[in-house]
Amino acid sequence: MAGIKDVAVRAGVSISTVSYVMSGKRSVRNETKIKVMQAARELNYFPNAGARMLRGERTRLVALSSPMSDETAYGDWSPFFFGVARRLRHYGYDVLLLMGEDENEDLVRMSDSGLVDGVLLLDVAMSDPRARAAKTSRVPVASIGCPDDLDGVYAVDLDFEQMGEMAVQKLMKTGHRHVLFLGANSHAYEQGVNFLIRTRDSVRICAEKAGMRLTCDVIDTGDADEMECVVERAFASDPRITAVLGQVGLIAMSNLKSALQSRGYDIPKDISVIQLGAFGQASVMNPPLDEIPLRPYATCARAVDVLMEIIEGKRRMSEQGTKELIAVKYLSRGSVHDVSKGV
Protein backbone atom coordinates (compact mmCIF):
# COMPACT_ATOMS: atom_id res chain seq x y z
CA MET A 1 0.00 0.00 0.00
CA ALA A 2 1.34 3.45 -0.93
CA GLY A 3 2.46 5.75 1.87
CA ILE A 4 2.95 9.45 2.42
CA LYS A 5 6.53 9.29 1.07
CA ASP A 6 5.28 7.87 -2.23
CA VAL A 7 2.75 10.69 -2.54
CA ALA A 8 5.44 13.29 -1.84
CA VAL A 9 7.73 11.85 -4.52
CA ARG A 10 4.98 11.69 -7.14
CA ALA A 11 3.74 15.20 -6.38
CA GLY A 12 7.27 16.62 -6.23
CA VAL A 13 6.80 18.14 -2.78
CA SER A 14 8.05 17.49 0.74
CA ILE A 15 6.50 14.96 3.10
CA SER A 16 5.51 17.81 5.42
CA THR A 17 3.60 19.49 2.57
CA VAL A 18 1.67 16.28 1.95
CA SER A 19 0.95 16.10 5.68
CA TYR A 20 -0.33 19.69 5.72
CA VAL A 21 -2.58 19.03 2.73
CA MET A 22 -4.00 15.86 4.25
CA SER A 23 -4.48 17.24 7.75
CA GLY A 24 -5.58 20.74 6.82
CA LYS A 25 -3.50 22.07 9.71
CA ARG A 26 -1.72 24.66 7.58
CA SER A 27 -2.70 26.66 4.55
CA VAL A 28 -1.31 25.32 1.28
CA ARG A 29 -1.58 26.92 -2.16
CA ASN A 30 -4.51 25.52 -4.10
CA GLU A 31 -2.28 24.46 -7.03
CA THR A 32 -0.07 22.47 -4.65
CA LYS A 33 -3.09 20.99 -2.92
CA ILE A 34 -4.51 19.78 -6.24
CA LYS A 35 -1.12 18.31 -7.22
CA VAL A 36 -0.86 16.41 -3.92
CA MET A 37 -4.43 15.12 -4.05
CA GLN A 38 -4.01 13.99 -7.65
CA ALA A 39 -0.89 12.05 -6.65
CA ALA A 40 -2.71 10.54 -3.68
CA ARG A 41 -5.60 9.55 -5.91
CA GLU A 42 -3.31 7.92 -8.47
CA LEU A 43 -1.65 5.91 -5.69
CA ASN A 44 -4.98 5.16 -4.01
CA TYR A 45 -3.70 6.85 -0.84
CA PHE A 46 -6.43 8.27 1.38
CA PRO A 47 -4.92 8.66 4.85
CA ASN A 48 -8.01 8.69 7.03
CA ALA A 49 -9.57 5.70 5.32
CA GLY A 50 -6.19 4.00 4.84
CA ALA A 51 -5.23 4.15 8.50
CA ARG A 52 -8.58 2.83 9.58
CA MET A 53 -8.32 0.02 7.00
CA LEU A 54 -4.99 -1.08 8.49
CA ARG A 55 -6.59 -1.14 11.94
CA GLY A 56 -9.86 -2.60 10.64
CA GLU A 57 -11.63 0.59 11.70
CA ARG A 58 -13.56 1.93 8.75
CA THR A 59 -16.34 4.29 9.72
CA ARG A 60 -18.87 2.31 7.62
CA LEU A 61 -20.38 5.66 6.66
CA VAL A 62 -20.70 7.29 3.23
CA ALA A 63 -21.81 10.91 2.88
CA LEU A 64 -24.47 11.69 0.27
CA SER A 65 -24.21 15.31 -0.86
CA SER A 66 -27.66 16.37 -2.05
CA PRO A 67 -28.36 20.08 -1.57
CA MET A 68 -32.01 20.85 -0.81
CA SER A 69 -34.00 23.99 -1.56
CA ASP A 70 -37.61 25.14 -1.74
CA GLU A 71 -37.63 23.89 -5.33
CA THR A 72 -36.58 20.31 -4.50
CA ALA A 73 -39.11 17.78 -5.85
CA TYR A 74 -39.02 15.24 -3.03
CA GLY A 75 -41.10 12.70 -4.92
CA ASP A 76 -38.49 12.65 -7.69
CA TRP A 77 -35.59 12.76 -5.25
CA SER A 78 -36.62 9.87 -3.00
CA PRO A 79 -35.98 6.97 -5.45
CA PHE A 80 -32.36 8.11 -5.76
CA PHE A 81 -31.87 8.48 -2.01
CA PHE A 82 -33.35 5.08 -1.26
CA GLY A 83 -31.44 3.58 -4.18
CA VAL A 84 -28.20 4.75 -2.56
CA ALA A 85 -29.24 3.72 0.96
CA ARG A 86 -30.37 0.26 -0.09
CA ARG A 87 -27.18 -0.50 -1.99
CA LEU A 88 -24.97 0.80 0.82
CA ARG A 89 -26.70 -1.57 3.25
CA HIS A 90 -25.61 -4.40 0.96
CA TYR A 91 -22.03 -3.48 1.93
CA GLY A 92 -22.87 -2.93 5.59
CA TYR A 93 -22.70 0.85 5.24
CA ASP A 94 -25.01 3.65 6.35
CA VAL A 95 -25.60 6.95 4.60
CA LEU A 96 -25.03 10.41 6.06
CA LEU A 97 -27.18 12.93 4.19
CA LEU A 98 -25.71 16.39 3.55
CA MET A 99 -28.55 18.73 2.61
CA GLY A 100 -27.00 22.17 3.07
CA GLU A 101 -27.34 24.63 0.23
CA ASP A 102 -23.64 25.52 0.67
CA GLU A 103 -22.69 22.21 -0.90
CA ASN A 104 -18.98 22.98 -1.18
CA GLU A 105 -18.62 23.66 2.55
CA ASP A 106 -20.44 20.41 3.36
CA LEU A 107 -18.22 18.40 1.03
CA VAL A 108 -14.96 19.85 2.33
CA ARG A 109 -16.07 19.53 5.96
CA MET A 110 -16.98 15.87 5.57
CA SER A 111 -13.90 14.90 3.57
CA ASP A 112 -11.69 16.58 6.19
CA SER A 113 -13.50 15.18 9.22
CA GLY A 114 -12.51 11.52 9.03
CA LEU A 115 -16.14 10.65 9.77
CA VAL A 116 -16.84 9.06 6.39
CA ASP A 117 -15.06 6.63 4.09
CA GLY A 118 -16.29 8.29 0.89
CA VAL A 119 -18.70 10.78 -0.65
CA LEU A 120 -21.44 10.43 -3.26
CA LEU A 121 -22.71 13.47 -5.16
CA LEU A 122 -26.40 13.55 -6.11
CA ASP A 123 -28.40 15.98 -8.26
CA VAL A 124 -25.26 17.04 -10.10
CA ALA A 125 -25.56 20.07 -12.37
CA MET A 126 -23.67 20.48 -15.64
CA SER A 127 -21.36 23.02 -14.01
CA ASP A 128 -21.20 21.82 -10.41
CA PRO A 129 -18.81 23.32 -7.82
CA ARG A 130 -18.88 20.05 -5.85
CA ALA A 131 -17.25 18.24 -8.75
CA ARG A 132 -14.46 20.82 -8.79
CA ALA A 133 -14.04 20.52 -5.01
CA ALA A 134 -13.68 16.74 -5.37
CA LYS A 135 -10.18 17.29 -6.81
CA THR A 136 -8.91 18.04 -3.30
CA SER A 137 -11.12 15.67 -1.31
CA ARG A 138 -9.30 13.54 1.25
CA VAL A 139 -11.71 10.65 0.66
CA PRO A 140 -12.91 9.07 -2.61
CA VAL A 141 -15.75 10.85 -4.42
CA ALA A 142 -18.20 9.36 -6.92
CA SER A 143 -20.92 11.27 -8.73
CA ILE A 144 -24.44 10.22 -9.68
CA GLY A 145 -24.64 12.43 -12.75
CA CYS A 146 -22.00 13.67 -15.22
CA PRO A 147 -20.71 17.22 -14.70
CA ASP A 148 -18.85 19.02 -17.45
CA ASP A 149 -15.67 18.93 -15.36
CA LEU A 150 -14.88 15.31 -14.48
CA ASP A 151 -11.42 15.89 -12.97
CA GLY A 152 -11.00 13.74 -9.89
CA VAL A 153 -14.54 12.29 -10.05
CA TYR A 154 -15.85 8.89 -11.10
CA ALA A 155 -19.25 9.77 -12.60
CA VAL A 156 -22.02 7.24 -13.16
CA ASP A 157 -25.17 8.23 -14.99
CA LEU A 158 -27.88 7.09 -17.35
CA ASP A 159 -27.03 7.51 -21.03
CA PHE A 160 -29.28 10.48 -21.79
CA GLU A 161 -27.66 10.96 -25.19
CA GLN A 162 -28.86 7.45 -26.00
CA MET A 163 -32.31 8.36 -24.66
CA GLY A 164 -32.67 11.23 -27.12
CA GLU A 165 -31.31 9.18 -30.00
CA MET A 166 -33.58 6.22 -29.22
CA ALA A 167 -36.68 8.42 -29.13
CA VAL A 168 -35.90 10.08 -32.45
CA GLN A 169 -35.07 6.74 -34.10
CA LYS A 170 -38.34 5.22 -32.89
CA LEU A 171 -40.35 8.05 -34.43
CA MET A 172 -38.35 8.07 -37.65
CA LYS A 173 -38.82 4.32 -38.11
CA THR A 174 -42.58 4.73 -37.72
CA GLY A 175 -42.79 7.55 -40.26
CA HIS A 176 -42.98 10.64 -38.04
CA ARG A 177 -41.21 13.63 -39.57
CA HIS A 178 -42.97 16.50 -37.76
CA VAL A 179 -42.62 16.30 -33.97
CA LEU A 180 -43.33 18.47 -30.93
CA PHE A 181 -40.66 18.31 -28.22
CA LEU A 182 -42.21 19.46 -24.96
CA GLY A 183 -39.57 20.35 -22.39
CA ALA A 184 -39.74 20.92 -18.65
CA ASN A 185 -39.77 24.27 -16.85
CA SER A 186 -37.32 26.67 -18.50
CA HIS A 187 -35.87 27.54 -15.08
CA ALA A 188 -34.63 23.94 -14.73
CA TYR A 189 -32.60 24.25 -17.94
CA GLU A 190 -31.20 27.60 -16.81
CA GLN A 191 -30.08 26.00 -13.54
CA GLY A 192 -28.17 23.35 -15.47
CA VAL A 193 -30.31 20.33 -14.57
CA ASN A 194 -28.16 17.62 -16.05
CA PHE A 195 -30.49 15.00 -17.49
CA LEU A 196 -32.92 17.55 -18.93
CA ILE A 197 -30.23 19.39 -20.87
CA ARG A 198 -28.45 16.29 -22.14
CA THR A 199 -31.67 14.62 -23.32
CA ARG A 200 -32.98 17.79 -24.97
CA ASP A 201 -29.70 18.44 -26.75
CA SER A 202 -29.54 14.84 -27.96
CA VAL A 203 -33.08 15.03 -29.33
CA ARG A 204 -32.27 18.24 -31.19
CA ILE A 205 -29.02 16.93 -32.67
CA CYS A 206 -30.50 13.59 -33.73
CA ALA A 207 -33.62 15.21 -35.18
CA GLU A 208 -31.52 17.59 -37.27
CA LYS A 209 -29.35 14.74 -38.57
CA ALA A 210 -32.43 12.69 -39.44
CA GLY A 211 -34.19 15.53 -41.26
CA MET A 212 -37.00 15.67 -38.70
CA ARG A 213 -38.77 18.99 -38.19
CA LEU A 214 -38.78 19.58 -34.44
CA THR A 215 -41.05 22.15 -32.80
CA CYS A 216 -39.80 22.89 -29.27
CA ASP A 217 -41.65 24.37 -26.31
CA VAL A 218 -41.38 24.37 -22.52
CA ILE A 219 -43.93 24.44 -19.72
CA ASP A 220 -44.31 26.45 -16.54
CA THR A 221 -46.82 24.56 -14.38
CA GLY A 222 -48.15 22.05 -16.89
CA ASP A 223 -51.74 22.76 -15.90
CA ALA A 224 -54.71 22.28 -18.23
CA ASP A 225 -54.90 25.88 -19.43
CA GLU A 226 -51.19 26.02 -20.19
CA MET A 227 -51.32 22.76 -22.13
CA GLU A 228 -54.16 24.10 -24.26
CA CYS A 229 -51.91 27.04 -25.14
CA VAL A 230 -48.91 24.78 -25.79
CA VAL A 231 -50.88 22.61 -28.21
CA GLU A 232 -52.32 25.66 -29.96
CA ARG A 233 -48.86 27.20 -30.42
CA ALA A 234 -47.38 23.94 -31.66
CA PHE A 235 -49.95 23.31 -34.37
CA ALA A 236 -49.92 26.97 -35.40
CA SER A 237 -46.17 26.59 -35.93
CA ASP A 238 -46.43 23.21 -37.70
CA PRO A 239 -49.89 21.85 -38.59
CA ARG A 240 -48.30 18.58 -39.73
CA ILE A 241 -47.17 17.43 -36.28
CA THR A 242 -47.87 13.72 -35.80
CA ALA A 243 -45.97 12.95 -32.59
CA VAL A 244 -44.98 14.42 -29.22
CA LEU A 245 -41.88 13.79 -27.11
CA GLY A 246 -42.74 14.87 -23.56
CA GLN A 247 -39.96 15.62 -21.08
CA VAL A 248 -42.55 16.32 -18.37
CA GLY A 249 -44.31 14.51 -15.51
CA LEU A 250 -47.52 12.50 -15.44
CA ILE A 251 -49.84 15.38 -14.54
CA ALA A 252 -48.55 17.49 -17.41
CA MET A 253 -48.79 14.50 -19.77
CA SER A 254 -52.39 13.91 -18.70
CA ASN A 255 -53.22 17.56 -19.36
CA LEU A 256 -51.44 17.30 -22.72
CA LYS A 257 -53.61 14.33 -23.65
CA SER A 258 -56.76 16.29 -22.74
CA ALA A 259 -55.60 19.29 -24.77
CA LEU A 260 -54.95 17.07 -27.78
CA GLN A 261 -58.32 15.37 -27.43
CA SER A 262 -60.07 18.74 -27.31
CA ARG A 263 -58.66 19.37 -30.79
CA GLY A 264 -59.86 15.97 -31.99
CA TYR A 265 -56.53 14.13 -31.67
CA ASP A 266 -56.66 10.70 -30.07
CA ILE A 267 -53.57 8.76 -28.93
CA PRO A 268 -52.22 6.84 -30.84
CA LYS A 269 -54.61 6.91 -33.80
CA ASP A 270 -54.12 10.59 -34.60
CA ILE A 271 -50.97 11.46 -32.70
CA SER A 272 -48.17 9.43 -31.12
CA VAL A 273 -46.67 10.21 -27.70
CA ILE A 274 -43.47 9.15 -25.91
CA GLN A 275 -42.59 10.26 -22.38
CA LEU A 276 -38.90 10.86 -21.62
CA GLY A 277 -37.01 10.87 -18.33
CA ALA A 278 -39.78 10.07 -15.87
CA PHE A 279 -40.15 7.11 -13.52
CA GLY A 280 -41.72 4.34 -15.57
CA GLN A 281 -45.27 5.08 -14.44
CA ALA A 282 -46.82 6.15 -17.75
CA SER A 283 -48.54 2.76 -17.81
CA VAL A 284 -51.25 4.31 -15.59
CA MET A 285 -52.25 6.74 -18.34
CA ASN A 286 -55.27 6.00 -20.51
CA PRO A 287 -54.06 4.94 -22.98
CA PRO A 288 -50.71 3.81 -21.52
CA LEU A 289 -47.77 5.71 -22.99
CA ASP A 290 -44.49 4.52 -24.42
CA GLU A 291 -41.60 5.88 -22.39
CA ILE A 292 -37.87 5.84 -21.84
CA PRO A 293 -37.67 6.21 -18.06
CA LEU A 294 -35.02 7.08 -15.54
CA ARG A 295 -33.41 4.11 -13.80
CA PRO A 296 -32.61 5.46 -10.31
CA TYR A 297 -31.96 2.13 -8.62
CA ALA A 298 -29.64 0.82 -11.33
CA THR A 299 -27.75 4.13 -11.53
CA CYS A 300 -27.37 4.55 -7.77
CA ALA A 301 -26.41 0.90 -7.23
CA ARG A 302 -23.62 1.17 -9.79
CA ALA A 303 -22.33 4.43 -8.29
CA VAL A 304 -22.21 2.82 -4.85
CA ASP A 305 -20.43 -0.24 -6.26
CA VAL A 306 -17.77 1.97 -7.86
CA LEU A 307 -17.25 4.00 -4.69
CA MET A 308 -16.87 0.83 -2.62
CA GLU A 309 -14.29 -0.52 -5.09
CA ILE A 310 -12.26 2.67 -4.64
CA ILE A 311 -12.59 2.58 -0.84
CA GLU A 312 -11.52 -1.07 -0.78
CA GLY A 313 -8.52 -0.42 -3.03
CA LYS A 314 -9.87 -2.46 -5.93
CA ARG A 315 -10.09 0.50 -8.32
CA ARG A 316 -7.78 3.45 -8.89
CA MET A 317 -8.99 6.94 -9.60
CA SER A 318 -7.91 8.62 -12.82
CA GLU A 319 -6.53 12.16 -12.67
CA GLN A 320 -8.84 13.08 -15.55
CA GLY A 321 -11.85 11.45 -13.92
CA THR A 322 -14.01 8.74 -15.44
CA LYS A 323 -17.51 8.60 -16.91
CA GLU A 324 -19.61 5.44 -16.97
CA LEU A 325 -23.00 5.49 -18.71
CA ILE A 326 -25.84 3.03 -18.11
CA ALA A 327 -28.00 2.01 -21.07
CA VAL A 328 -31.59 3.23 -21.21
CA LYS A 329 -34.61 1.00 -21.83
CA TYR A 330 -37.57 1.64 -24.13
CA LEU A 331 -40.93 0.63 -22.65
CA SER A 332 -43.36 0.01 -25.50
CA ARG A 333 -47.05 0.31 -24.59
CA GLY A 334 -48.68 1.06 -27.91
CA SER A 335 -48.80 4.88 -27.94
CA VAL A 336 -46.70 5.18 -31.11
CA HIS A 337 -48.60 4.60 -34.34
CA ASP A 338 -46.79 3.61 -37.55
CA VAL A 339 -47.69 6.27 -40.10
CA SER A 340 -44.94 5.36 -42.57
CA LYS A 341 -47.35 3.85 -45.07
CA GLY A 342 -49.19 7.14 -45.27
CA VAL A 343 -46.10 9.32 -45.64
XYZ file of C-alpha atoms in Angstrom:
343
model
C 0.000 0.000 0.000
C 1.339 3.450 -0.929
C 2.461 5.753 1.871
C 2.951 9.450 2.418
C 6.534 9.291 1.070
C 5.276 7.866 -2.233
C 2.753 10.688 -2.545
C 5.436 13.291 -1.840
C 7.735 11.851 -4.521
C 4.984 11.693 -7.141
C 3.741 15.205 -6.384
C 7.275 16.620 -6.232
C 6.802 18.137 -2.776
C 8.051 17.487 0.736
C 6.504 14.961 3.102
C 5.511 17.811 5.416
C 3.605 19.495 2.568
C 1.669 16.280 1.953
C 0.947 16.097 5.678
C -0.331 19.686 5.723
C -2.584 19.028 2.729
C -4.002 15.860 4.252
C -4.478 17.240 7.752
C -5.584 20.736 6.816
C -3.500 22.071 9.714
C -1.719 24.662 7.585
C -2.697 26.665 4.554
C -1.314 25.318 1.275
C -1.579 26.923 -2.164
C -4.510 25.516 -4.103
C -2.279 24.465 -7.028
C -0.073 22.471 -4.647
C -3.091 20.985 -2.919
C -4.510 19.779 -6.238
C -1.119 18.311 -7.222
C -0.862 16.407 -3.925
C -4.432 15.117 -4.048
C -4.008 13.988 -7.650
C -0.889 12.052 -6.654
C -2.713 10.536 -3.683
C -5.603 9.550 -5.908
C -3.307 7.920 -8.468
C -1.651 5.909 -5.685
C -4.985 5.161 -4.005
C -3.703 6.851 -0.840
C -6.435 8.268 1.379
C -4.917 8.663 4.852
C -8.009 8.688 7.034
C -9.575 5.695 5.323
C -6.190 3.995 4.838
C -5.229 4.154 8.504
C -8.578 2.827 9.578
C -8.319 0.024 6.996
C -4.992 -1.076 8.492
C -6.588 -1.138 11.943
C -9.855 -2.600 10.638
C -11.629 0.586 11.705
C -13.558 1.931 8.748
C -16.344 4.289 9.719
C -18.869 2.306 7.621
C -20.384 5.661 6.657
C -20.705 7.293 3.231
C -21.811 10.909 2.878
C -24.468 11.690 0.270
C -24.206 15.306 -0.861
C -27.656 16.366 -2.047
C -28.357 20.084 -1.566
C -32.009 20.854 -0.810
C -34.003 23.988 -1.557
C -37.614 25.140 -1.742
C -37.628 23.890 -5.335
C -36.581 20.309 -4.502
C -39.114 17.782 -5.846
C -39.021 15.242 -3.028
C -41.100 12.696 -4.922
C -38.493 12.648 -7.690
C -35.586 12.764 -5.248
C -36.616 9.868 -2.999
C -35.981 6.972 -5.454
C -32.365 8.112 -5.757
C -31.867 8.479 -2.008
C -33.354 5.079 -1.258
C -31.441 3.581 -4.180
C -28.201 4.746 -2.560
C -29.239 3.718 0.964
C -30.374 0.257 -0.091
C -27.176 -0.502 -1.990
C -24.971 0.802 0.820
C -26.697 -1.569 3.245
C -25.610 -4.396 0.956
C -22.034 -3.481 1.931
C -22.870 -2.934 5.594
C -22.695 0.853 5.238
C -25.012 3.647 6.351
C -25.602 6.953 4.601
C -25.025 10.406 6.065
C -27.179 12.928 4.195
C -25.714 16.390 3.546
C -28.553 18.730 2.612
C -27.000 22.168 3.071
C -27.335 24.634 0.226
C -23.643 25.520 0.672
C -22.692 22.214 -0.899
C -18.977 22.984 -1.175
C -18.624 23.663 2.547
C -20.436 20.410 3.360
C -18.222 18.401 1.028
C -14.958 19.855 2.335
C -16.066 19.534 5.960
C -16.979 15.869 5.565
C -13.897 14.896 3.574
C -11.690 16.581 6.193
C -13.504 15.178 9.221
C -12.511 11.520 9.027
C -16.138 10.651 9.774
C -16.843 9.061 6.388
C -15.059 6.635 4.089
C -16.295 8.286 0.894
C -18.705 10.778 -0.648
C -21.436 10.426 -3.263
C -22.713 13.467 -5.158
C -26.395 13.550 -6.112
C -28.402 15.982 -8.260
C -25.258 17.035 -10.104
C -25.563 20.074 -12.371
C -23.673 20.475 -15.643
C -21.357 23.017 -14.006
C -21.198 21.825 -10.407
C -18.810 23.321 -7.824
C -18.882 20.054 -5.852
C -17.249 18.240 -8.751
C -14.464 20.819 -8.795
C -14.043 20.516 -5.010
C -13.682 16.744 -5.370
C -10.184 17.288 -6.810
C -8.909 18.039 -3.305
C -11.122 15.669 -1.306
C -9.297 13.535 1.247
C -11.712 10.646 0.664
C -12.910 9.075 -2.608
C -15.751 10.848 -4.420
C -18.201 9.362 -6.921
C -20.917 11.275 -8.725
C -24.437 10.222 -9.681
C -24.638 12.429 -12.747
C -22.005 13.665 -15.218
C -20.714 17.216 -14.699
C -18.847 19.018 -17.454
C -15.670 18.930 -15.364
C -14.875 15.312 -14.478
C -11.418 15.894 -12.971
C -11.005 13.738 -9.887
C -14.538 12.291 -10.054
C -15.851 8.894 -11.095
C -19.246 9.772 -12.601
C -22.018 7.242 -13.158
C -25.170 8.232 -14.993
C -27.882 7.095 -17.355
C -27.029 7.514 -21.031
C -29.276 10.480 -21.792
C -27.661 10.955 -25.188
C -28.857 7.455 -26.004
C -32.306 8.361 -24.657
C -32.675 11.227 -27.118
C -31.311 9.184 -29.999
C -33.576 6.223 -29.218
C -36.681 8.419 -29.127
C -35.896 10.079 -32.454
C -35.070 6.740 -34.100
C -38.343 5.224 -32.885
C -40.349 8.047 -34.426
C -38.352 8.068 -37.652
C -38.825 4.316 -38.110
C -42.581 4.729 -37.724
C -42.791 7.546 -40.256
C -42.983 10.639 -38.041
C -41.211 13.627 -39.574
C -42.971 16.504 -37.756
C -42.616 16.301 -33.974
C -43.326 18.466 -30.926
C -40.655 18.307 -28.215
C -42.206 19.460 -24.957
C -39.572 20.348 -22.386
C -39.739 20.921 -18.649
C -39.768 24.266 -16.848
C -37.324 26.668 -18.504
C -35.873 27.536 -15.081
C -34.631 23.943 -14.728
C -32.598 24.250 -17.939
C -31.203 27.604 -16.806
C -30.078 26.003 -13.536
C -28.174 23.350 -15.467
C -30.315 20.329 -14.572
C -28.159 17.624 -16.054
C -30.492 15.004 -17.490
C -32.916 17.548 -18.932
C -30.226 19.390 -20.875
C -28.455 16.287 -22.137
C -31.672 14.620 -23.319
C -32.984 17.788 -24.974
C -29.700 18.443 -26.745
C -29.537 14.844 -27.956
C -33.084 15.026 -29.330
C -32.267 18.244 -31.187
C -29.021 16.932 -32.668
C -30.498 13.588 -33.730
C -33.622 15.214 -35.184
C -31.518 17.587 -37.266
C -29.352 14.739 -38.565
C -32.434 12.689 -39.442
C -34.188 15.527 -41.256
C -36.997 15.674 -38.703
C -38.772 18.989 -38.195
C -38.783 19.583 -34.445
C -41.046 22.148 -32.798
C -39.797 22.893 -29.266
C -41.651 24.371 -26.308
C -41.381 24.366 -22.518
C -43.935 24.437 -19.722
C -44.306 26.449 -16.537
C -46.822 24.560 -14.376
C -48.151 22.047 -16.886
C -51.744 22.756 -15.903
C -54.712 22.280 -18.225
C -54.901 25.884 -19.429
C -51.195 26.016 -20.188
C -51.325 22.759 -22.134
C -54.155 24.102 -24.264
C -51.911 27.043 -25.145
C -48.905 24.781 -25.793
C -50.876 22.614 -28.213
C -52.322 25.658 -29.964
C -48.860 27.201 -30.419
C -47.383 23.944 -31.660
C -49.950 23.312 -34.374
C -49.918 26.969 -35.401
C -46.165 26.585 -35.927
C -46.426 23.214 -37.701
C -49.893 21.851 -38.591
C -48.299 18.580 -39.734
C -47.166 17.432 -36.278
C -47.873 13.715 -35.796
C -45.966 12.949 -32.587
C -44.981 14.422 -29.219
C -41.884 13.788 -27.105
C -42.742 14.874 -23.560
C -39.961 15.616 -21.081
C -42.550 16.317 -18.371
C -44.305 14.512 -15.510
C -47.517 12.501 -15.445
C -49.840 15.385 -14.540
C -48.547 17.490 -17.413
C -48.786 14.500 -19.767
C -52.385 13.914 -18.701
C -53.219 17.562 -19.365
C -51.437 17.305 -22.716
C -53.605 14.328 -23.653
C -56.759 16.288 -22.742
C -55.604 19.288 -24.770
C -54.945 17.068 -27.785
C -58.323 15.375 -27.435
C -60.067 18.745 -27.306
C -58.659 19.367 -30.791
C -59.859 15.967 -31.986
C -56.529 14.131 -31.670
C -56.663 10.698 -30.068
C -53.571 8.757 -28.926
C -52.216 6.837 -30.841
C -54.614 6.909 -33.798
C -54.123 10.588 -34.600
C -50.971 11.456 -32.700
C -48.172 9.432 -31.122
C -46.673 10.208 -27.701
C -43.472 9.155 -25.910
C -42.588 10.258 -22.380
C -38.899 10.859 -21.616
C -37.007 10.873 -18.333
C -39.784 10.072 -15.868
C -40.147 7.112 -13.520
C -41.719 4.337 -15.570
C -45.268 5.080 -14.444
C -46.824 6.147 -17.746
C -48.544 2.759 -17.808
C -51.253 4.306 -15.592
C -52.246 6.738 -18.344
C -55.265 6.003 -20.508
C -54.063 4.940 -22.979
C -50.710 3.809 -21.516
C -47.773 5.707 -22.991
C -44.487 4.515 -24.423
C -41.598 5.876 -22.386
C -37.869 5.842 -21.838
C -37.667 6.207 -18.065
C -35.021 7.085 -15.539
C -33.411 4.111 -13.798
C -32.610 5.458 -10.314
C -31.963 2.129 -8.618
C -29.645 0.823 -11.334
C -27.749 4.127 -11.526
C -27.374 4.548 -7.767
C -26.407 0.905 -7.232
C -23.620 1.169 -9.794
C -22.330 4.434 -8.293
C -22.209 2.825 -4.848
C -20.427 -0.240 -6.265
C -17.772 1.967 -7.860
C -17.245 4.003 -4.689
C -16.871 0.828 -2.623
C -14.295 -0.519 -5.092
C -12.263 2.669 -4.637
C -12.594 2.582 -0.841
C -11.518 -1.072 -0.776
C -8.523 -0.415 -3.028
C -9.873 -2.464 -5.931
C -10.089 0.500 -8.322
C -7.780 3.452 -8.890
C -8.988 6.941 -9.600
C -7.914 8.623 -12.816
C -6.535 12.158 -12.670
C -8.841 13.082 -15.550
C -11.855 11.452 -13.919
C -14.009 8.741 -15.444
C -17.514 8.604 -16.907
C -19.609 5.443 -16.973
C -22.998 5.488 -18.708
C -25.836 3.032 -18.115
C -27.996 2.007 -21.068
C -31.589 3.226 -21.208
C -34.607 1.004 -21.830
C -37.567 1.637 -24.130
C -40.930 0.629 -22.646
C -43.361 0.015 -25.502
C -47.046 0.307 -24.589
C -48.681 1.065 -27.913
C -48.804 4.875 -27.936
C -46.698 5.178 -31.113
C -48.604 4.598 -34.341
C -46.786 3.615 -37.546
C -47.690 6.275 -40.104
C -44.941 5.364 -42.571
C -47.354 3.852 -45.070
C -49.189 7.140 -45.271
C -46.101 9.322 -45.643
